[in-house]
XYZ file of C-alpha atoms in Angstrom:
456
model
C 25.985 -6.969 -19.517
C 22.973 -5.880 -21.492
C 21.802 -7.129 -24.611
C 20.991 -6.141 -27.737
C 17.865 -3.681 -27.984
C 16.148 -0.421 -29.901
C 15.247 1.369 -27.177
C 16.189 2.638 -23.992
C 14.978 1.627 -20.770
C 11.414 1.361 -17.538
C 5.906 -1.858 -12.266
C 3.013 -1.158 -10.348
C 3.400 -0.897 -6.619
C 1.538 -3.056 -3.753
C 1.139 -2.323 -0.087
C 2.882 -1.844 2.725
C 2.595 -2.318 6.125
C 2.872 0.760 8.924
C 6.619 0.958 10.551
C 4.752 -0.495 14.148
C 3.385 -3.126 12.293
C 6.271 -4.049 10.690
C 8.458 -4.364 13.467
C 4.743 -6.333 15.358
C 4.959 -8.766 12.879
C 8.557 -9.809 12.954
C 8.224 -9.723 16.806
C 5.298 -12.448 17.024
C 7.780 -14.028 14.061
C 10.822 -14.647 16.199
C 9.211 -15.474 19.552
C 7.794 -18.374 17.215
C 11.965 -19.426 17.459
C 11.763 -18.440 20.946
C 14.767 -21.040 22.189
C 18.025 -21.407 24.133
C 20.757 -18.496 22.690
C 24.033 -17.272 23.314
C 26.099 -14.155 21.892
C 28.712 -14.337 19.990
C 30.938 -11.734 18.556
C 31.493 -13.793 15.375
C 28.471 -13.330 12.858
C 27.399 -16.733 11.017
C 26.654 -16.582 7.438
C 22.774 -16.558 6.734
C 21.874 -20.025 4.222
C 18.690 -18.358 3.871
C 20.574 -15.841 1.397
C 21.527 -18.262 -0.731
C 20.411 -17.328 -4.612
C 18.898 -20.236 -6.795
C 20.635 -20.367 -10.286
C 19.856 -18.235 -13.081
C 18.373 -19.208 -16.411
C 19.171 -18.446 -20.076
C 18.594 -20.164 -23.579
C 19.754 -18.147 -27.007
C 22.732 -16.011 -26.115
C 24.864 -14.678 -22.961
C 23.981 -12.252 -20.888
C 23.943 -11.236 -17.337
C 21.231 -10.575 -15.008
C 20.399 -7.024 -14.282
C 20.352 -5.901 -10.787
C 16.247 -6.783 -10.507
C 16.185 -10.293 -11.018
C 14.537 -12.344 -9.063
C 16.715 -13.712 -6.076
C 15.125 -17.017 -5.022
C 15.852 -19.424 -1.699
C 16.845 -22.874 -3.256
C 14.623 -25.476 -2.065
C 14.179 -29.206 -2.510
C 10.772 -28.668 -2.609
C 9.080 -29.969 -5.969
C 5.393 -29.439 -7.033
C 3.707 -32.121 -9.247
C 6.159 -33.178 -12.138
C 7.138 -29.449 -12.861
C 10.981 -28.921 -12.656
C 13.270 -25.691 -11.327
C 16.822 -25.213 -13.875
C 18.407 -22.233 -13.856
C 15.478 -20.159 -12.255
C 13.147 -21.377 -15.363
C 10.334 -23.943 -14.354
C 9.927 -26.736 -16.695
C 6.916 -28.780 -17.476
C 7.747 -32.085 -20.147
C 5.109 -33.683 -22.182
C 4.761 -37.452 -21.482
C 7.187 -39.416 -23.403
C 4.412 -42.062 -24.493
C 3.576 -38.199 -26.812
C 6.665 -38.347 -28.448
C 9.004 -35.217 -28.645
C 7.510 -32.022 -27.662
C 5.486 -30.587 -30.747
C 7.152 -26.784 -29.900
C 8.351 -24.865 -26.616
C 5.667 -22.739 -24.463
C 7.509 -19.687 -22.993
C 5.169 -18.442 -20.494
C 5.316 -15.314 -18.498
C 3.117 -15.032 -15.891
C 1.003 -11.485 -14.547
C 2.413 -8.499 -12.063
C 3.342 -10.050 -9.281
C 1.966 -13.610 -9.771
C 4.658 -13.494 -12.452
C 6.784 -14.635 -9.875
C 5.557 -18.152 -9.233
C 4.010 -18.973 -12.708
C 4.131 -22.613 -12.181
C 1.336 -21.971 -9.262
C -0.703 -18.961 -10.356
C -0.941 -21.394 -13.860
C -0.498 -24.600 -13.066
C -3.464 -26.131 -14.894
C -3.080 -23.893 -17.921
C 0.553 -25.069 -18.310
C -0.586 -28.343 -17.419
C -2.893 -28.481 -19.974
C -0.987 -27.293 -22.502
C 1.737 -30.201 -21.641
C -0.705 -32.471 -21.952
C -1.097 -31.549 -25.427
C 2.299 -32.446 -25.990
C 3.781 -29.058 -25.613
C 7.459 -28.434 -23.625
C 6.677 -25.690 -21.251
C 9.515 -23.193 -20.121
C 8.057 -20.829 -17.628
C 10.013 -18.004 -16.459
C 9.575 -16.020 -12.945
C 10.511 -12.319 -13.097
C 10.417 -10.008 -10.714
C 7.917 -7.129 -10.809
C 10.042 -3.454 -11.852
C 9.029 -0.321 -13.318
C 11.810 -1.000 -15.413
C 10.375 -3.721 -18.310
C 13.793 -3.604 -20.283
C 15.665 -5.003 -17.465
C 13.052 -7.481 -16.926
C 13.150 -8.806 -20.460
C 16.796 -8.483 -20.523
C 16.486 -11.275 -17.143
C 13.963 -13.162 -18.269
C 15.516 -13.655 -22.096
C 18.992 -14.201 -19.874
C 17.315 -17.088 -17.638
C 15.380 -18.513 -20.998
C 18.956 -18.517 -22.648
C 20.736 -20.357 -20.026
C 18.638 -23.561 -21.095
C 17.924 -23.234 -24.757
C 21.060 -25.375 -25.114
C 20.386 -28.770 -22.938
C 16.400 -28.047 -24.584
C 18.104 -28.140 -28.153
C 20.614 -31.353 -26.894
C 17.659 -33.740 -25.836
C 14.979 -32.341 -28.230
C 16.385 -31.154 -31.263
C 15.166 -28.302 -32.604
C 11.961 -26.809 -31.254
C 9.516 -23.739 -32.293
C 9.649 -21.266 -29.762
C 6.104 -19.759 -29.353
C 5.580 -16.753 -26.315
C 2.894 -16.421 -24.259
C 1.745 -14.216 -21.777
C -1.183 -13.199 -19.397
C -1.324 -9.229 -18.627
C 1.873 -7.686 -18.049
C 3.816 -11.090 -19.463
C 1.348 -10.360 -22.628
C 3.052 -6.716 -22.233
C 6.656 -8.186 -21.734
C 6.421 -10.829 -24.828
C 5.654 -7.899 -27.002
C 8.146 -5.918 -25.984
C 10.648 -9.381 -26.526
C 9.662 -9.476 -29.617
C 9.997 -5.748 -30.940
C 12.997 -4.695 -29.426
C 15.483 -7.760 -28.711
C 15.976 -8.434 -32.441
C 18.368 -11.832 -31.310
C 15.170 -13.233 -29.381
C 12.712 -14.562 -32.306
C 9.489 -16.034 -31.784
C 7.760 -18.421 -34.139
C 4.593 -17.128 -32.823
C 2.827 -15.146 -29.773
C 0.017 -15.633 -27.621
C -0.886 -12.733 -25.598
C -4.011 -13.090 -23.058
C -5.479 -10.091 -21.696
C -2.888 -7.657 -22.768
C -2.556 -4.062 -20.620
C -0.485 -1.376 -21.578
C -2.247 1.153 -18.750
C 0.497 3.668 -17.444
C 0.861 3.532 -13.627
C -1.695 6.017 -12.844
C -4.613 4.289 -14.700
C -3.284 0.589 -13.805
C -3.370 1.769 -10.215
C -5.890 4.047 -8.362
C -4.701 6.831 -6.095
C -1.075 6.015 -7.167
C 0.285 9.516 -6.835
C -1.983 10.499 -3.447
C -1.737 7.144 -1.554
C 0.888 5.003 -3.000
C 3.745 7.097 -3.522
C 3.623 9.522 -0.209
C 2.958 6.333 1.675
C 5.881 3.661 0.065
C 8.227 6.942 0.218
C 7.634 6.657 3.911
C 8.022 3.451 4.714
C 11.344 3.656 2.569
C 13.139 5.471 4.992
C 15.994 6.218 2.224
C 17.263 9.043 3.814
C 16.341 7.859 7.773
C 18.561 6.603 10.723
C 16.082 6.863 13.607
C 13.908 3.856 11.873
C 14.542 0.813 9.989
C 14.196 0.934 6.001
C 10.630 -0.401 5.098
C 12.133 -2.925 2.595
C 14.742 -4.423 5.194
C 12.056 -4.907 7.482
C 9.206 -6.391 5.164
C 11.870 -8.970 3.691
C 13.371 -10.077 6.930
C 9.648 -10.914 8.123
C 9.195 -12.346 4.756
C 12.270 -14.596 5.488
C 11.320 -15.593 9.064
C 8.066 -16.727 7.162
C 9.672 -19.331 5.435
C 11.600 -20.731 7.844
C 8.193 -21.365 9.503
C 6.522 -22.625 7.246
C 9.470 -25.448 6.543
C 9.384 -26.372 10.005
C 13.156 -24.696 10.525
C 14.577 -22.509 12.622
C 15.746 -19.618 11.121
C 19.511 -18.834 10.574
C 21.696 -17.183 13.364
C 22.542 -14.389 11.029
C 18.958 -14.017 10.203
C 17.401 -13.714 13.944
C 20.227 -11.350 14.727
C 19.146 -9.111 11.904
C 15.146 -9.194 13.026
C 16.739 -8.660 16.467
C 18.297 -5.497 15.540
C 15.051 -4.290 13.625
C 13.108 -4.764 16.570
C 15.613 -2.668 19.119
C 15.128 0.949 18.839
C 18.238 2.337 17.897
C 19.436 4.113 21.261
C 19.036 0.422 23.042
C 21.801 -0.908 19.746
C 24.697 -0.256 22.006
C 23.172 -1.390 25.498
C 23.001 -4.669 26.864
C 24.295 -7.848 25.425
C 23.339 -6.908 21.629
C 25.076 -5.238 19.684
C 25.630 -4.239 16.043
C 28.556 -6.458 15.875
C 26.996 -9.408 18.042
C 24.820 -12.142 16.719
C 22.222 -14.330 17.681
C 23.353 -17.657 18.120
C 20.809 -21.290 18.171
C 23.177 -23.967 19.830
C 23.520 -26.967 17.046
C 21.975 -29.492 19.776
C 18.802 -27.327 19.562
C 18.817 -26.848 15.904
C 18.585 -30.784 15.587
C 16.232 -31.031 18.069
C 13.683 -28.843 16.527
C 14.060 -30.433 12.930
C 13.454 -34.065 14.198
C 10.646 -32.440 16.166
C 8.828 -30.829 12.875
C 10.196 -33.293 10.091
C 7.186 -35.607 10.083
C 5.207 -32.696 9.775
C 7.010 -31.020 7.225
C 7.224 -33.874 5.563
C 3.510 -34.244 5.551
C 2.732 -30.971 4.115
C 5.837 -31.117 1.592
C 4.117 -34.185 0.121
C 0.739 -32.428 0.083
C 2.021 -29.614 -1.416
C 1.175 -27.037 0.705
C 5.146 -26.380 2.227
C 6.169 -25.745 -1.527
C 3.240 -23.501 -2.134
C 3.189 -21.695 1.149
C 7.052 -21.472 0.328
C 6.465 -19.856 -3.677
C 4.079 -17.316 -1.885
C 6.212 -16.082 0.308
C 8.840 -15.751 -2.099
C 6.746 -13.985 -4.470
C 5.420 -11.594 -2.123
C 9.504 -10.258 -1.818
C 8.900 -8.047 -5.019
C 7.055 -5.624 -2.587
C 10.334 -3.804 -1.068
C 11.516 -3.290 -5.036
C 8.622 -2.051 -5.336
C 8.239 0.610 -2.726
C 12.299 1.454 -2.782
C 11.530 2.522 -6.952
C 8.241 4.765 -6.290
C 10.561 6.059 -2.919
C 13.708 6.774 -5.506
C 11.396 8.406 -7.930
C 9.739 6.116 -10.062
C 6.029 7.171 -11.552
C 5.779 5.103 -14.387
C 6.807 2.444 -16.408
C 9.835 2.211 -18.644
C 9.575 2.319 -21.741
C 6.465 4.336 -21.385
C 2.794 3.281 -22.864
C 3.267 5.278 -25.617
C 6.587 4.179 -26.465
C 5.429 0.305 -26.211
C 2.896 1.388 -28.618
C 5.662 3.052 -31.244
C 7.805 0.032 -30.863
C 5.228 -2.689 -31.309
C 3.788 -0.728 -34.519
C 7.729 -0.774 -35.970
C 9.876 -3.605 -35.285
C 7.015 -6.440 -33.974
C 8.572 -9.393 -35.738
C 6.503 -12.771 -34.987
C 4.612 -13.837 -37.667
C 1.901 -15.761 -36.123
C -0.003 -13.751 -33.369
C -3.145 -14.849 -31.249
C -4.620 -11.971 -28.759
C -7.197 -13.633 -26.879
C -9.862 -10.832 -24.545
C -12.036 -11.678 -21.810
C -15.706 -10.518 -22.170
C -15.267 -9.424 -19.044
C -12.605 -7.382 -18.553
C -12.467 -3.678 -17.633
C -8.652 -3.590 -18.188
C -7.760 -5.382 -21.265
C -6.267 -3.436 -24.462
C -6.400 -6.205 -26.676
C -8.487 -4.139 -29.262
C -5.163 -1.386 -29.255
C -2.815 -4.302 -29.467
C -4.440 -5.323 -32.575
C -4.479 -3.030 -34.555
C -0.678 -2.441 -33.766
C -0.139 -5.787 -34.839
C -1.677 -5.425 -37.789
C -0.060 -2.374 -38.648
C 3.454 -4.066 -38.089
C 2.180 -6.293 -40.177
C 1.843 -3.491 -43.051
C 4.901 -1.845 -42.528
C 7.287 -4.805 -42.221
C 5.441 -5.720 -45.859
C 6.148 -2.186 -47.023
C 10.077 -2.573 -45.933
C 10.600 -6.427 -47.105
C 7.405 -7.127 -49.745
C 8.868 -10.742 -50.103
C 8.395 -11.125 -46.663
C 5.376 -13.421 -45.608
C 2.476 -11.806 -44.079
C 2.020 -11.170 -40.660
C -0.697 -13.189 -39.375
C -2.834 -11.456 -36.405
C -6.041 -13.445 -34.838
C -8.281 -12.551 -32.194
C -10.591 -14.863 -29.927
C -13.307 -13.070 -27.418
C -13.544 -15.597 -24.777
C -16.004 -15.540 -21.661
C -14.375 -14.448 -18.241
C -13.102 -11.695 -16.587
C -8.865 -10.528 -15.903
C -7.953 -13.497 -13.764
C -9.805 -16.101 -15.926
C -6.540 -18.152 -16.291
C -5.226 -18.213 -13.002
C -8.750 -19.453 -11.585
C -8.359 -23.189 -11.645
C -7.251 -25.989 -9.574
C -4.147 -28.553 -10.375
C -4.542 -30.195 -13.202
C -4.391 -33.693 -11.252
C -6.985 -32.634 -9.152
C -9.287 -31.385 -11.217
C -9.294 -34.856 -13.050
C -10.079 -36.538 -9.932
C -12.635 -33.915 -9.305
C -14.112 -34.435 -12.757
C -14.257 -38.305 -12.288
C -16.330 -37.937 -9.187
C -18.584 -34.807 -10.900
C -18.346 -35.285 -14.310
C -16.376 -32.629 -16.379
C -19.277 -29.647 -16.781
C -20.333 -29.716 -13.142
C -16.545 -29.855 -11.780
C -15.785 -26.852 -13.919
C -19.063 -24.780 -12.964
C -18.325 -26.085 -9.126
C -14.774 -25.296 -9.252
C -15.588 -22.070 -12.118
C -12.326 -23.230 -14.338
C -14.610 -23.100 -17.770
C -12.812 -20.078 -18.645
C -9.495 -21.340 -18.285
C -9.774 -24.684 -19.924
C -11.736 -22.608 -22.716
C -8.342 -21.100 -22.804
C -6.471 -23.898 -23.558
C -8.693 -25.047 -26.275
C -8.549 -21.943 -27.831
C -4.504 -21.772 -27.548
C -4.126 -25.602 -28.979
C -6.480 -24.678 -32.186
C -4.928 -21.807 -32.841
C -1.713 -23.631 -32.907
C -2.615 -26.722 -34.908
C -4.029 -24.121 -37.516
C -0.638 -22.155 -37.345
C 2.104 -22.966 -39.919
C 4.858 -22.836 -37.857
């Protein structure tokens, strides 16, 4: 069920591996599971497949057929918290209640795992007393559907947020294509209001400018390893996520599901060998309980080791993140060449319906793909022609802060925990020259001004 909107509907590709090197890589994959097996005719179900819950906070809606599809873990990293596919950082309670909500959307592809790619920005800003709501998406051509899932997920909490806090502000903020996604939120989903927007390093390149050689490399290449229309190989996208799958079974110290190793079995077999010998379509691969519980007691204290370190979850979030990639190639294979709505059209819809009222655009010095000039004065002609429709309305308010750094200055940082530790040992400036997150904590600084100024 789609939402409200003004517009109709429309992500930038990554690579792919070659068909032999797919089918290498799952190979070396399952002889890492190399154990005891018997057939069975009687497929298991795979608990791999299992979807994490989905997220909303302002009205119903469903997910569209893109959203992100996540493995439920019990995995937790530092005091962030996973409901309904939204990950949620709380100020301390010795602050008081939360002084507004943060709703972050992450950057193409890193989108994915926000509470990683920006931990200490987020952290940061929770430090300062502000109730963080980040939101994974998964990385389309289509942007509509994405905001339609990521407003959906955002929804699905706004009401236990309103229970325990009352009510809260509701300020968006983006890096890069989130920057792209919150402006689009706010021009053309009328029932999704912001009290205010912060957009870092905002792009509104179409696909041939945001990616080099798109149309010679990219899209001969991912129509390939498709295989839409193929029955003599395996579809690139089946292939890449079952590997991506095996992954994460490895890294939690498990062995992977019967259903699963069956599936990476069949991938492997050349089709004309799928009806010889003791595997068949129908079969499956079968792990004997005994040896299932003999392998977890053997890797527990290890896994346990690294959960508590935090590399399982984080090894774990990659992994998951890196499953956009089939989308990806299966839309360029079925015809996709660039974004939906298209650049231009952004640009038309920002200019007419942008809504919020407080706006901060903030550009890196340093960045050779960062429209934050174009955004502005879009903004500020919103702001002119929402006075021209409603002249009682109250201005629209559009700032702009040139900060040093280049595209990725907010994602280069370590945890926020660490960096304290780091900065007791170094002292603050030689930490964040050592560890080069100046740029990102001049982020923050810039963000928390820029909301104590605001009148929201």
């Amino acid at each position: 069920m789609s939402r409200k909107r003004t517009m109709s509907r429309g992500a930038a590709p990554l690579i792919c591996l070659s068909n032999f090197r797919l089918r290498f890589f799952l190979l070396v994959a399952l002889c890492q599971f190399a154990v005891p097996f018997q057939v069975n005719n009687k497929p298991n179900r795979n608990p791999l497949q299992g979807c994490a819950s989905q997220t909303v906070l302002l009205a119903k809606g469903g997910e569209s057929p893109n959203s992100f599809e996540k493995v439920t873990t019990s995995f937790k990293i530092g005091k962030w918290e996973e409901l309904e596919n939204n990950f949620i950082l709380r100020p301390s309670i010795e602050q008081g209640p939360p002084r507004a909500v943060i709703h972050f959307l992450g950057g193409a592809l890193v989108g994915a795992s926000p509470h990683i790619s920006y931990r200490y920005v987020l952290e940061r800003l929770a430090e300062q007393g502000f109730l963080i709501i980040a939101t994974p998406y998964t990385l389309s051509f289509d942007h509509l559907s994405t905001c339609d899932m990521v407003i959906s997920r955002f929804e699905r909490i706004a009401g236990q947020i309103a229970q325990t806090y009352g009510a809260l502000p509701v300020i968006g903020m983006g890096h890069s294509c989130g920057a792209l996604l919150q402006v689009l939120i706010t021009s053309l989903f009328p029932d999704t209001p912001r009290a205010a927007n912060a957009l870092l390093s905002f792009n509104n390149k179409p696909v041939t400018e945001a990616v080099p050689f798109f149309e010679e490399v990219f899209v001969p290449f991912f129509t390939y390893a498709a295989a839409l229309n193929e029955t003599s190989r395996p579809r690139g996208s089946e292939v890449i996520n079952t590997g991506l799958r095996l992954a994460q079974s490895a890294a939690k110290g498990e062995i992977p599901s019967d259903e699963l190793l069956s599936k990476a079995l069949r991938l492997l077999v050349p089709p004309p060998f799928y009806s010889q010998g003791p595997f068949t379509r129908e079969d499956s691969f079968v792990v004997p309980p005994a040896v299932r519980d003999a392998f977890l007691r053997l890797t527990a204290p290890t896994t346990t080791a690294l959960s508590n370190a935090e590399i399982v979850p984080l090894v774990v979030e990659v992994l998951q993140a890196l499953e956009q990639i089939p989308g990806l190639i299966d839309e360029v294979a079925l015809g996709a060449r660039d974004f939906d709505p298209t650049p231009i059209r952004v640009k038309e819809a920002a200019r007419r319906a942008y809504r919020a009222r407080r706006t901060l655009i903030i550009k890196y010095t340093d960045d050779p793909i960062d429209e934050s000039n174009e955004i502005e004065e879009l903004l500020q002609a919103a702001g002119q022609i929402a006075v021209m429709k409603r002249p009682m309305m109250v201005d629209i308010d559009v700032q702009r802060r040139d900060l040093p750094g280049g595209h990725a200055a907010p994602l280069i940082a370590p945890p926020l925990e660490l960096a304290k530790r780091i900065e007791d040992i170094l002292g603050a400036d030689a930490a964040k020259d050592g560890l080069r997150y100046t740029e990102a904590d001049e982020t923050v600084s810039a963000i928390v001004r820029w909301l104590e100024d605001s009148d929201l």
